């Protein structure tokens, strides 16, 4: 344990905290929350009685101060996330945090915990409420203290930071690209730092669970720690606390699907199958399978079935966030917002891509639960929706998907979603993927999850890699460049003026790097069999460690030269795997020194160490 960190364990049984009974193992009930008391990386004296401290990373918590005064004094203590001209920015803009407290000290007390003022928006209403024992906390990295009559040293300050239990040793990633490595570290830490609420929340501004945010957070959590309970508790929360965007609601089945494949546990599915069926919006389907939230079928009765307590509320298609200036009044650099000019028509392509994926998932779920009639129904619906999207929402002349029925506009979003969910037929892959690549990062940090998934699914791994390590304003590197140590809500403040600097929905590479670049995903529930389909692009080497219920999977990749690459894959006991090559027809492949023949492009690997060498055939 780092000597600069003193960890205190809190039990899940803290009064009123919203945890469900769906713990994957009983030991999880003993690990709940951790407090890390973190010493500053540096502290400097900035003037008479004035000090500046940098704790290195933003974290949710408060300040502990060891201060022995000889007389009553008032210290002025400032906490903040952002600097300007080397000092804490007192007007950081948006939802970036700053706080100032007048701290009364006296000779009778030595240790002080800073008492912060509540932010009404994130401590009431739909916000996830923290246990009283936490006190009030906020995200901060920097501290300034003024009016001190005695010296303050590094050992006198602690960032009292709250986290859900997070085992950092469960995951690792390195590569030959230093920018990509920093992006990975940013995104991994973002998953840890935003875990303080015990449920997946959107960020500090609201501290409310939203399904789309939670899905990206869930995948990132699975990829960085062997932890499944937070996702399960968040899914349970959504059963009775859905949110208003159409596509957000359609993430519920996606979350349940990943829970099943990563944990191998069907208890959550059994309990909530009926409610999950409602949340797929299958009740909105017209004869051809496509759905619309403006058809008149979204009634108060439906809203009640979906779990809304306010049945007067209505769903609204969102596509991406934020929308353009005409919708928000914000003076954005991009007046179209993050939607790439999307035309919001009644039968929306993005919504229906999500609906297709919901139908596909429900067909599989029905089969698992031996609901044969449902399995047939959802299977037919999935096929019908996929066919209708390709027949009615595709511009054959341009070779791209339009934004919806009656629209002639084609956006990045309509096409990347079709790629991400496997809706695009093979004969259309090139035109669709070429269009997607022509648009760049014309989506939000949320949309990047599906953009990158679609690129890897269509074999465009090099372009996906280039996006993850880009250094433009619309990149993860820009988040690092501006000074944030947790992923931001938007690529830059100019793209979303009320953004915060602590939004895990911006941490897509935390899951994309192990799940897509390395291609490590469960083939069967609980990882009894793993599927590994790496797309390394021009990386010269890479290592990875990613957690599973059975133990970590470890990998090492090296590009020996232009004709030879090697992989070492270590699988834990009781796990087998399919290692997939994009093209094995002109390769000589050895596994642990023995020449092998592939089944198609699949190489069977077993628990233990698997050393693969892949050589280009010479003629």
XYZ file of C-alpha atoms in Angstrom:
619
model
C 0.000 0.000 0.000
C 1.245 3.496 -0.896
C 2.492 5.136 2.300
C 0.905 8.396 1.137
C -2.508 6.755 1.228
C -4.363 5.592 4.306
C -7.330 3.478 3.348
C -10.420 3.244 5.515
C -13.103 0.669 4.703
C -16.810 1.432 4.815
C -19.511 -1.252 4.801
C -22.286 -1.342 2.258
C -24.737 -1.434 5.149
C -24.373 2.311 5.682
C -27.772 3.739 6.401
C -30.012 4.309 3.449
C -27.530 3.440 0.711
C -29.266 2.009 -2.378
C -27.645 -1.397 -2.878
C -29.573 -4.388 -4.162
C -29.324 -8.021 -3.191
C -27.726 -8.910 -6.505
C -24.151 -9.234 -5.240
C -22.112 -11.631 -7.381
C -20.268 -12.785 -4.261
C -20.877 -12.134 -0.587
C -17.381 -10.731 -0.089
C -18.488 -7.697 -2.096
C -20.709 -6.753 0.830
C -17.540 -6.181 2.844
C -15.595 -4.063 0.396
C -17.958 -1.219 -0.547
C -16.209 2.121 -0.087
C -12.659 3.265 0.493
C -11.275 6.579 1.637
C -7.790 7.426 0.439
C -5.941 10.157 2.275
C -3.608 11.421 -0.428
C -0.625 13.670 0.202
C 0.059 16.502 -2.253
C 2.515 15.899 -5.076
C 3.882 19.356 -4.385
C 3.297 22.261 -2.042
C 4.835 25.689 -2.440
C 4.812 28.853 -0.407
C 3.374 31.597 -2.603
C 3.633 34.514 -0.206
C 3.416 35.506 3.438
C 1.073 32.966 5.032
C -0.004 31.631 1.593
C 0.440 28.134 0.162
C -0.469 26.258 -3.010
C -0.810 22.452 -3.168
C -1.298 20.126 -6.125
C -2.562 16.614 -5.411
C -1.830 15.411 -8.937
C -5.327 14.189 -9.785
C -8.888 15.363 -9.423
C -10.832 13.339 -6.853
C -14.172 13.546 -5.063
C -13.656 14.418 -1.433
C -12.650 17.170 0.919
C -9.496 18.487 2.595
C -7.948 17.381 5.855
C -5.560 19.870 7.453
C -3.159 19.408 10.333
C -2.631 22.879 11.797
C -1.488 23.842 15.311
C -2.278 27.475 15.996
C -1.279 29.530 19.029
C -4.299 31.800 18.782
C -7.728 31.829 17.097
C -7.321 32.448 13.367
C -9.347 32.376 10.164
C -7.679 30.565 7.280
C -9.024 31.102 3.783
C -8.991 27.731 2.002
C -9.769 27.380 -1.713
C -10.371 24.113 -3.575
C -10.535 23.817 -7.342
C -10.216 21.662 -10.439
C -8.729 24.165 -12.859
C -5.780 26.576 -12.935
C -5.357 29.915 -14.625
C -1.942 31.594 -14.649
C -0.681 29.117 -12.060
C -3.478 29.795 -9.557
C -6.828 28.156 -8.911
C -9.369 29.507 -11.360
C -12.085 31.068 -9.204
C -14.420 31.437 -12.177
C -13.697 28.233 -14.107
C -16.935 28.273 -16.088
C -19.545 25.622 -16.764
C -19.739 23.010 -14.011
C -16.014 22.972 -13.286
C -15.736 23.224 -9.520
C -14.338 25.908 -7.237
C -15.062 26.471 -3.538
C -13.736 28.798 -0.863
C -14.151 28.253 2.868
C -13.266 30.450 5.850
C -11.832 27.931 8.296
C -11.855 28.904 11.965
C -8.876 27.393 13.811
C -7.967 27.505 17.492
C -5.241 26.246 19.873
C -7.627 23.558 21.204
C -7.767 21.644 17.890
C -5.107 20.276 15.559
C -6.870 18.257 12.810
C -9.562 19.882 10.656
C -11.835 18.480 7.958
C -13.077 21.166 5.621
C -16.863 21.628 5.739
C -18.151 22.333 2.260
C -21.396 23.974 1.209
C -24.027 21.767 -0.408
C -24.764 22.133 -4.102
C -28.555 21.881 -4.215
C -28.639 20.373 -7.695
C -26.458 17.354 -6.890
C -27.668 16.732 -3.331
C -31.434 16.666 -3.817
C -34.182 15.485 -6.137
C -33.106 12.635 -8.423
C -29.445 12.905 -7.401
C -27.840 9.864 -5.763
C -27.565 10.807 -2.108
C -24.389 9.868 -0.265
C -24.288 8.441 3.275
C -24.248 11.067 6.005
C -20.863 9.721 7.114
C -19.302 11.075 3.921
C -20.219 14.656 4.684
C -20.237 16.991 1.680
C -17.683 16.261 -0.994
C -16.658 17.819 -4.297
C -14.103 17.109 -7.002
C -10.840 19.015 -6.613
C -7.158 18.732 -7.424
C -5.710 21.998 -6.137
C -5.713 23.747 -2.769
C -4.743 27.291 -1.799
C -4.463 28.443 1.813
C -4.107 32.064 2.898
C -3.648 33.875 6.246
C -1.606 31.094 7.873
C 0.577 32.250 10.787
C 2.662 29.063 10.886
C 4.364 27.073 8.121
C 2.360 24.397 6.280
C 4.224 21.378 4.939
C 3.251 18.488 2.670
C 2.488 16.228 5.611
C -0.068 18.722 6.937
C -2.477 18.304 3.999
C -4.485 15.318 2.810
C -6.948 15.034 -0.036
C -9.623 12.918 1.659
C -10.859 11.154 -1.471
C -13.827 8.773 -1.671
C -13.969 5.812 -4.046
C -15.869 2.602 -4.439
C -13.412 -0.248 -3.841
C -11.187 -0.361 -6.951
C -8.332 -2.811 -7.477
C -5.982 -1.031 -9.865
C -3.833 -4.156 -10.266
C -6.642 -5.902 -12.173
C -5.919 -4.096 -15.446
C -2.948 -2.773 -17.378
C -2.187 -1.441 -20.841
C 0.980 -0.264 -22.523
C 1.893 0.292 -26.139
C 4.469 1.843 -28.423
C 2.288 4.972 -28.661
C 2.829 7.283 -25.691
C -0.294 9.341 -26.434
C -2.482 6.234 -26.426
C -0.920 5.172 -23.127
C -1.834 8.508 -21.549
C -5.369 8.277 -22.934
C -5.724 4.812 -21.363
C -4.483 6.077 -17.990
C -6.877 9.044 -18.115
C -9.852 6.813 -18.908
C -8.999 4.085 -16.402
C -8.641 6.625 -13.602
C -11.925 8.220 -14.682
C -13.721 4.953 -13.941
C -12.186 4.821 -10.471
C -12.671 8.511 -9.663
C -16.358 8.639 -10.578
C -17.207 5.492 -8.585
C -17.720 7.430 -5.350
C -21.539 7.387 -5.562
C -21.869 3.596 -5.641
C -24.006 3.836 -8.793
C -22.960 4.983 -12.250
C -23.780 8.682 -12.414
C -23.457 11.287 -15.137
C -21.010 13.600 -13.330
C -20.842 16.066 -10.475
C -23.300 18.615 -11.880
C -26.304 16.343 -11.349
C -25.049 13.041 -9.861
C -27.953 11.289 -11.567
C -27.764 7.864 -13.253
C -28.504 8.025 -16.982
C -28.631 4.816 -19.003
C -26.236 5.878 -21.787
C -23.651 7.208 -19.340
C -24.035 4.070 -17.250
C -23.494 1.717 -20.200
C -20.142 3.266 -21.108
C -19.221 3.343 -17.428
C -20.206 -0.317 -17.062
C -18.022 -1.450 -19.953
C -15.129 0.631 -18.640
C -15.547 -0.804 -15.144
C -15.608 -4.396 -16.441
C -12.443 -3.660 -18.432
C -10.478 -2.150 -15.555
C -11.585 -4.023 -12.416
C -13.151 -7.366 -11.503
C -16.315 -5.665 -10.308
C -19.906 -6.427 -11.309
C -22.124 -5.306 -8.438
C -22.138 -1.594 -9.232
C -23.454 -2.283 -12.719
C -26.107 -4.622 -11.336
C -27.252 -2.110 -8.758
C -27.429 0.584 -11.426
C -29.548 -1.658 -13.658
C -31.919 -2.254 -10.741
C -32.101 1.512 -10.193
C -33.177 2.046 -13.804
C -36.123 -0.320 -13.469
C -37.999 2.319 -11.493
C -35.983 5.419 -12.413
C -35.708 5.596 -16.210
C -34.667 8.799 -17.973
C -36.410 10.660 -20.773
C -34.230 10.220 -23.926
C -35.509 7.448 -26.191
C -32.072 5.983 -26.889
C -31.108 6.152 -23.215
C -34.057 3.890 -22.330
C -32.929 1.497 -25.083
C -29.567 1.096 -23.312
C -31.233 -0.864 -20.492
C -31.215 -4.137 -22.446
C -27.618 -3.473 -23.508
C -26.585 -3.133 -19.857
C -28.409 -6.342 -18.911
C -26.763 -8.149 -21.846
C -23.250 -7.174 -20.764
C -24.040 -8.100 -17.150
C -25.065 -11.578 -18.301
C -22.009 -12.127 -20.493
C -19.476 -10.806 -17.984
C -20.981 -12.325 -14.814
C -22.682 -15.412 -16.232
C -25.527 -14.803 -13.751
C -29.127 -14.846 -14.991
C -30.843 -13.886 -11.714
C -31.176 -10.246 -12.732
C -32.619 -11.252 -16.106
C -35.101 -13.651 -14.518
C -36.354 -11.043 -12.076
C -36.733 -8.176 -14.547
C -37.473 -9.877 -17.862
C -41.025 -8.496 -18.046
C -39.969 -4.937 -17.272
C -37.060 -5.200 -19.660
C -39.443 -6.275 -22.413
C -41.393 -3.044 -21.926
C -38.236 -0.937 -21.997
C -37.375 -2.184 -25.506
C -40.287 -0.037 -26.788
C -41.610 -2.978 -28.773
C -45.113 -1.599 -28.158
C -44.286 1.237 -30.565
C -43.487 -1.022 -33.538
C -45.518 -0.530 -36.680
C -46.149 -3.260 -39.260
C -42.678 -3.059 -40.832
C -41.022 -3.178 -37.393
C -39.785 0.418 -37.259
C -40.683 2.594 -34.268
C -41.402 6.262 -33.681
C -41.985 8.202 -30.464
C -44.241 10.659 -32.283
C -46.807 8.205 -33.622
C -49.285 8.727 -30.788
C -48.503 5.371 -29.182
C -46.489 6.965 -26.375
C -49.317 7.279 -23.875
C -49.498 7.748 -20.120
C -50.167 4.022 -19.792
C -46.987 3.255 -21.698
C -44.968 5.688 -19.601
C -46.225 3.888 -16.480
C -45.158 0.537 -17.959
C -41.722 1.990 -18.658
C -41.292 2.899 -15.008
C -41.973 6.649 -15.053
C -43.693 8.003 -11.970
C -44.707 11.123 -13.906
C -46.911 9.602 -16.577
C -47.360 12.986 -18.255
C -43.700 12.906 -19.229
C -42.845 11.845 -22.789
C -39.863 10.284 -24.491
C -37.731 12.423 -26.768
C -35.240 11.248 -29.372
C -31.777 12.565 -28.567
C -29.296 11.070 -31.118
C -26.356 12.831 -29.417
C -25.719 15.611 -26.929
C -25.661 18.574 -26.909
C -27.875 19.454 -29.860
C -27.376 22.638 -31.843
C -27.718 26.268 -30.889
C -31.307 26.414 -32.120
C -32.229 23.854 -29.473
C -30.198 25.190 -26.567
C -29.516 28.861 -27.167
C -25.828 28.217 -26.433
C -23.266 30.031 -28.525
C -21.451 26.920 -29.639
C -18.407 26.787 -31.898
C -20.347 24.170 -33.854
C -23.893 25.544 -34.304
C -25.124 22.039 -35.172
C -24.000 20.725 -31.794
C -22.784 17.139 -31.666
C -25.338 15.718 -34.102
C -23.480 16.288 -37.379
C -26.502 18.131 -38.782
C -28.856 15.241 -38.011
C -32.376 15.751 -39.332
C -34.751 14.862 -36.500
C -37.540 13.097 -38.384
C -40.308 10.956 -36.887
C -38.847 7.568 -37.845
C -35.298 8.061 -36.688
C -32.457 5.818 -37.957
C -30.390 5.994 -34.756
C -33.407 5.090 -32.613
C -34.252 2.167 -34.866
C -30.676 0.870 -34.850
C -30.929 0.707 -31.063
C -34.356 -0.895 -31.370
C -32.927 -3.594 -33.657
C -30.229 -4.391 -31.109
C -32.878 -4.597 -28.379
C -34.870 -7.101 -30.430
C -31.761 -9.198 -31.109
C -30.875 -9.233 -27.414
C -34.433 -10.075 -26.324
C -34.538 -13.038 -28.707
C -31.396 -14.385 -27.040
C -32.725 -13.645 -23.554
C -36.032 -15.376 -24.309
C -34.112 -18.457 -25.414
C -32.061 -18.462 -22.203
C -35.275 -18.353 -20.148
C -36.998 -20.998 -22.342
C -39.627 -18.492 -23.477
C -39.994 -20.135 -26.892
C -42.841 -17.997 -28.225
C -41.031 -14.805 -27.205
C -37.819 -16.104 -28.721
C -39.526 -16.626 -32.074
C -41.328 -13.272 -31.870
C -38.245 -11.219 -31.017
C -36.154 -13.076 -33.568
C -38.700 -12.240 -36.272
C -38.868 -8.631 -35.075
C -35.075 -8.284 -35.238
C -35.011 -9.600 -38.794
C -37.934 -7.347 -39.779
C -36.353 -4.195 -38.286
C -32.968 -4.901 -39.872
C -34.605 -5.406 -43.251
C -36.703 -2.242 -42.955
C -33.681 -0.131 -41.988
C -31.808 -1.369 -45.046
C -34.775 -1.002 -47.377
C -36.334 2.248 -46.194
C -33.569 4.222 -44.475
C -30.735 3.630 -46.938
C -29.884 5.841 -49.918
C -28.775 3.360 -52.585
C -27.517 6.084 -54.886
C -25.198 7.580 -52.263
C -24.442 4.277 -50.523
C -25.220 5.625 -47.031
C -27.960 5.531 -44.410
C -30.090 8.640 -44.135
C -31.202 10.152 -40.848
C -34.637 8.596 -41.101
C -37.750 8.062 -43.135
C -38.267 10.917 -45.572
C -34.836 12.438 -44.903
C -32.252 12.995 -47.623
C -29.548 13.965 -45.122
C -26.867 11.475 -44.097
C -25.036 11.986 -40.812
C -22.147 10.252 -39.104
C -24.550 9.017 -36.432
C -26.979 7.136 -38.670
C -24.096 5.316 -40.330
C -21.865 4.626 -37.323
C -24.804 3.112 -35.409
C -25.658 0.832 -38.310
C -22.025 -0.317 -38.328
C -21.833 -0.722 -34.553
C -24.888 -2.999 -34.401
C -24.036 -5.132 -37.441
C -26.928 -3.866 -39.545
C -24.861 -3.107 -42.657
C -24.746 -5.911 -45.278
C -21.297 -6.928 -46.533
C -21.891 -5.364 -49.961
C -22.504 -1.974 -48.327
C -19.708 -2.033 -45.751
C -17.206 -0.140 -47.858
C -19.458 2.764 -48.825
C -20.795 3.138 -45.285
C -17.403 2.874 -43.563
C -15.843 5.251 -46.105
C -18.553 7.789 -45.330
C -18.048 7.358 -41.597
C -14.309 7.937 -42.003
C -14.992 11.083 -44.036
C -16.809 12.696 -41.086
C -14.011 12.509 -38.507
C -15.014 12.875 -34.831
C -18.286 14.664 -35.642
C -19.949 13.203 -32.561
C -19.754 13.742 -28.825
C -17.645 11.845 -26.311
C -20.698 9.586 -25.835
C -21.065 9.008 -29.556
C -17.399 8.031 -29.814
C -18.247 4.726 -28.092
C -20.356 3.667 -31.068
C -18.143 5.290 -33.677
C -15.165 3.262 -32.456
C -17.226 0.075 -32.084
C -18.499 0.471 -35.636
C -15.007 1.043 -37.012
C -13.556 -2.025 -35.325
C -16.544 -4.134 -36.342
C -16.014 -3.164 -39.994
C -12.250 -3.812 -39.933
C -11.208 -0.161 -39.747
C -8.958 -0.596 -36.725
C -6.217 1.696 -37.972
C -8.579 4.637 -38.330
C -10.092 3.908 -34.895
C -6.591 3.908 -33.404
C -5.843 7.219 -35.100
C -8.965 8.749 -33.522
C -8.046 7.557 -30.033
C -4.563 9.061 -30.203
C -5.520 12.212 -32.118
C -4.340 15.580 -30.771
C -7.103 17.787 -32.199
C -9.594 19.728 -30.075
C -12.034 16.839 -30.434
C -9.845 14.243 -28.750
C -8.952 12.666 -25.427
C -5.546 14.282 -25.674
C -7.302 17.654 -25.567
C -8.795 16.724 -22.178
C -5.275 16.072 -20.907
C -3.940 19.212 -22.566
C -6.457 21.529 -20.880
C -5.583 20.061 -17.484
C -8.330 17.587 -16.612
C -7.356 14.278 -14.994
C -10.843 12.771 -15.351
C -12.561 12.566 -18.720
C -14.684 15.589 -19.526
C -18.348 15.772 -20.420
C -17.483 17.186 -23.844
C -14.396 17.407 -26.027
C -13.891 20.999 -24.899
C -15.866 23.611 -22.973
C -16.655 25.433 -26.198
C -18.650 22.423 -27.386
C -20.823 22.304 -24.244
C -20.708 25.463 -22.120
C -22.101 23.862 -18.924
C -19.755 20.862 -19.032
C -18.027 19.320 -16.070
C -14.555 17.790 -15.803
C -15.606 14.474 -14.277
C -17.830 12.548 -16.674
C -17.124 8.834 -17.164
C -19.233 8.787 -20.338
C -16.177 10.385 -21.919
C -13.993 7.377 -21.011
C -14.773 5.107 -23.977
C -11.111 4.049 -24.519
C -11.167 2.379 -21.091
C -13.262 -0.350 -22.726
C -12.445 0.134 -26.407
C -8.714 -0.582 -25.939
C -9.122 -4.027 -24.319
C -12.444 -4.962 -25.963
C -11.803 -3.715 -29.494
C -8.146 -2.864 -30.145
C -7.147 -6.071 -28.342
C -10.543 -7.579 -29.156
C -10.974 -9.367 -25.811
C -14.650 -10.142 -25.153
C -16.588 -13.010 -23.570
C -17.745 -15.496 -26.187
C -19.777 -17.433 -23.643
C -21.309 -16.113 -20.388
C -18.864 -15.744 -17.516
C -15.864 -15.962 -19.876
C -15.782 -19.782 -20.005
C -14.714 -19.089 -23.581
C -13.097 -15.839 -24.651
C -12.991 -14.323 -28.114
C -9.775 -12.425 -28.916
C -9.701 -10.516 -32.201
C -6.883 -7.955 -32.093
C -6.640 -5.053 -34.545
C -3.319 -3.453 -33.638
C -2.955 -1.060 -36.558
C 0.551 0.330 -36.736
C 1.437 -0.262 -33.086
C 4.883 -1.799 -32.740
C 4.113 -3.479 -29.435
C 1.443 -3.636 -26.747
C 0.669 -5.385 -23.481
C -2.710 -5.803 -21.839
C -4.215 -7.238 -18.685
C -7.980 -7.351 -18.353
C -10.092 -8.879 -15.558
C -12.610 -11.717 -15.715
C -14.464 -13.793 -13.122
C -12.011 -16.644 -13.738
C -8.944 -14.445 -13.401
C -7.079 -11.937 -15.568
C -6.333 -12.386 -19.243
C -2.855 -11.173 -20.169
C -1.529 -10.411 -23.616
C 1.658 -9.215 -25.259
C 2.001 -8.205 -28.905
C 5.091 -7.415 -30.948
C 5.567 -6.461 -34.553
C 8.908 -8.189 -35.112
C 9.218 -6.855 -38.645
C 7.019 -6.267 -41.693
C 6.519 -10.029 -42.123
C 6.384 -11.377 -38.576
C 4.154 -10.578 -35.603
C 3.922 -12.424 -32.308
C 1.347 -12.706 -29.555
C 1.616 -14.225 -26.096
C -1.804 -14.818 -24.581
C -2.169 -16.098 -21.024
C -5.602 -17.413 -20.091
C -6.610 -18.249 -16.510
C -7.568 -21.806 -15.459
C -10.864 -23.201 -16.799
C -10.910 -20.771 -19.752
C -10.477 -21.545 -23.434
C -10.414 -19.105 -26.304
C -10.845 -18.343 -29.984
C -7.994 -16.209 -31.289
C -9.114 -14.632 -34.553
C -6.993 -13.386 -37.426
C -8.407 -11.135 -40.123
C -6.652 -13.175 -42.818
C -4.875 -16.477 -42.235
C -4.810 -17.668 -45.843
C -1.300 -16.412 -46.578
C 0.172 -16.892 -43.100
C 2.386 -19.507 -41.478
C 1.258 -19.840 -37.872
C 2.910 -21.577 -34.951
C 1.375 -22.087 -31.517
C 3.867 -22.830 -28.743
C 6.401 -23.734 -31.427
C 4.158 -26.122 -33.365
C 2.872 -25.436 -36.872
C -0.931 -25.301 -36.874
C -3.786 -25.100 -39.321
C -6.599 -22.683 -38.601
C -10.320 -23.344 -38.772
C -11.166 -20.445 -41.059
C -9.347 -17.618 -39.281
C -9.851 -19.052 -35.781
C -7.032 -20.457 -33.649
C -8.081 -22.448 -30.589
C -6.143 -21.532 -27.448
C -6.259 -22.964 -23.936
C -5.687 -21.910 -20.343
C -2.078 -21.123 -19.601
C 0.439 -19.519 -21.925
C -0.182 -19.490 -25.691
C 2.703 -18.212 -27.825
C 1.677 -17.396 -31.373
C 4.006 -16.443 -34.181
C 2.450 -15.322 -37.449
C 4.616 -15.091 -40.559
C 3.688 -13.829 -43.984
C 4.201 -16.595 -46.557
C 7.061 -16.022 -48.945
C 6.898 -17.432 -52.458
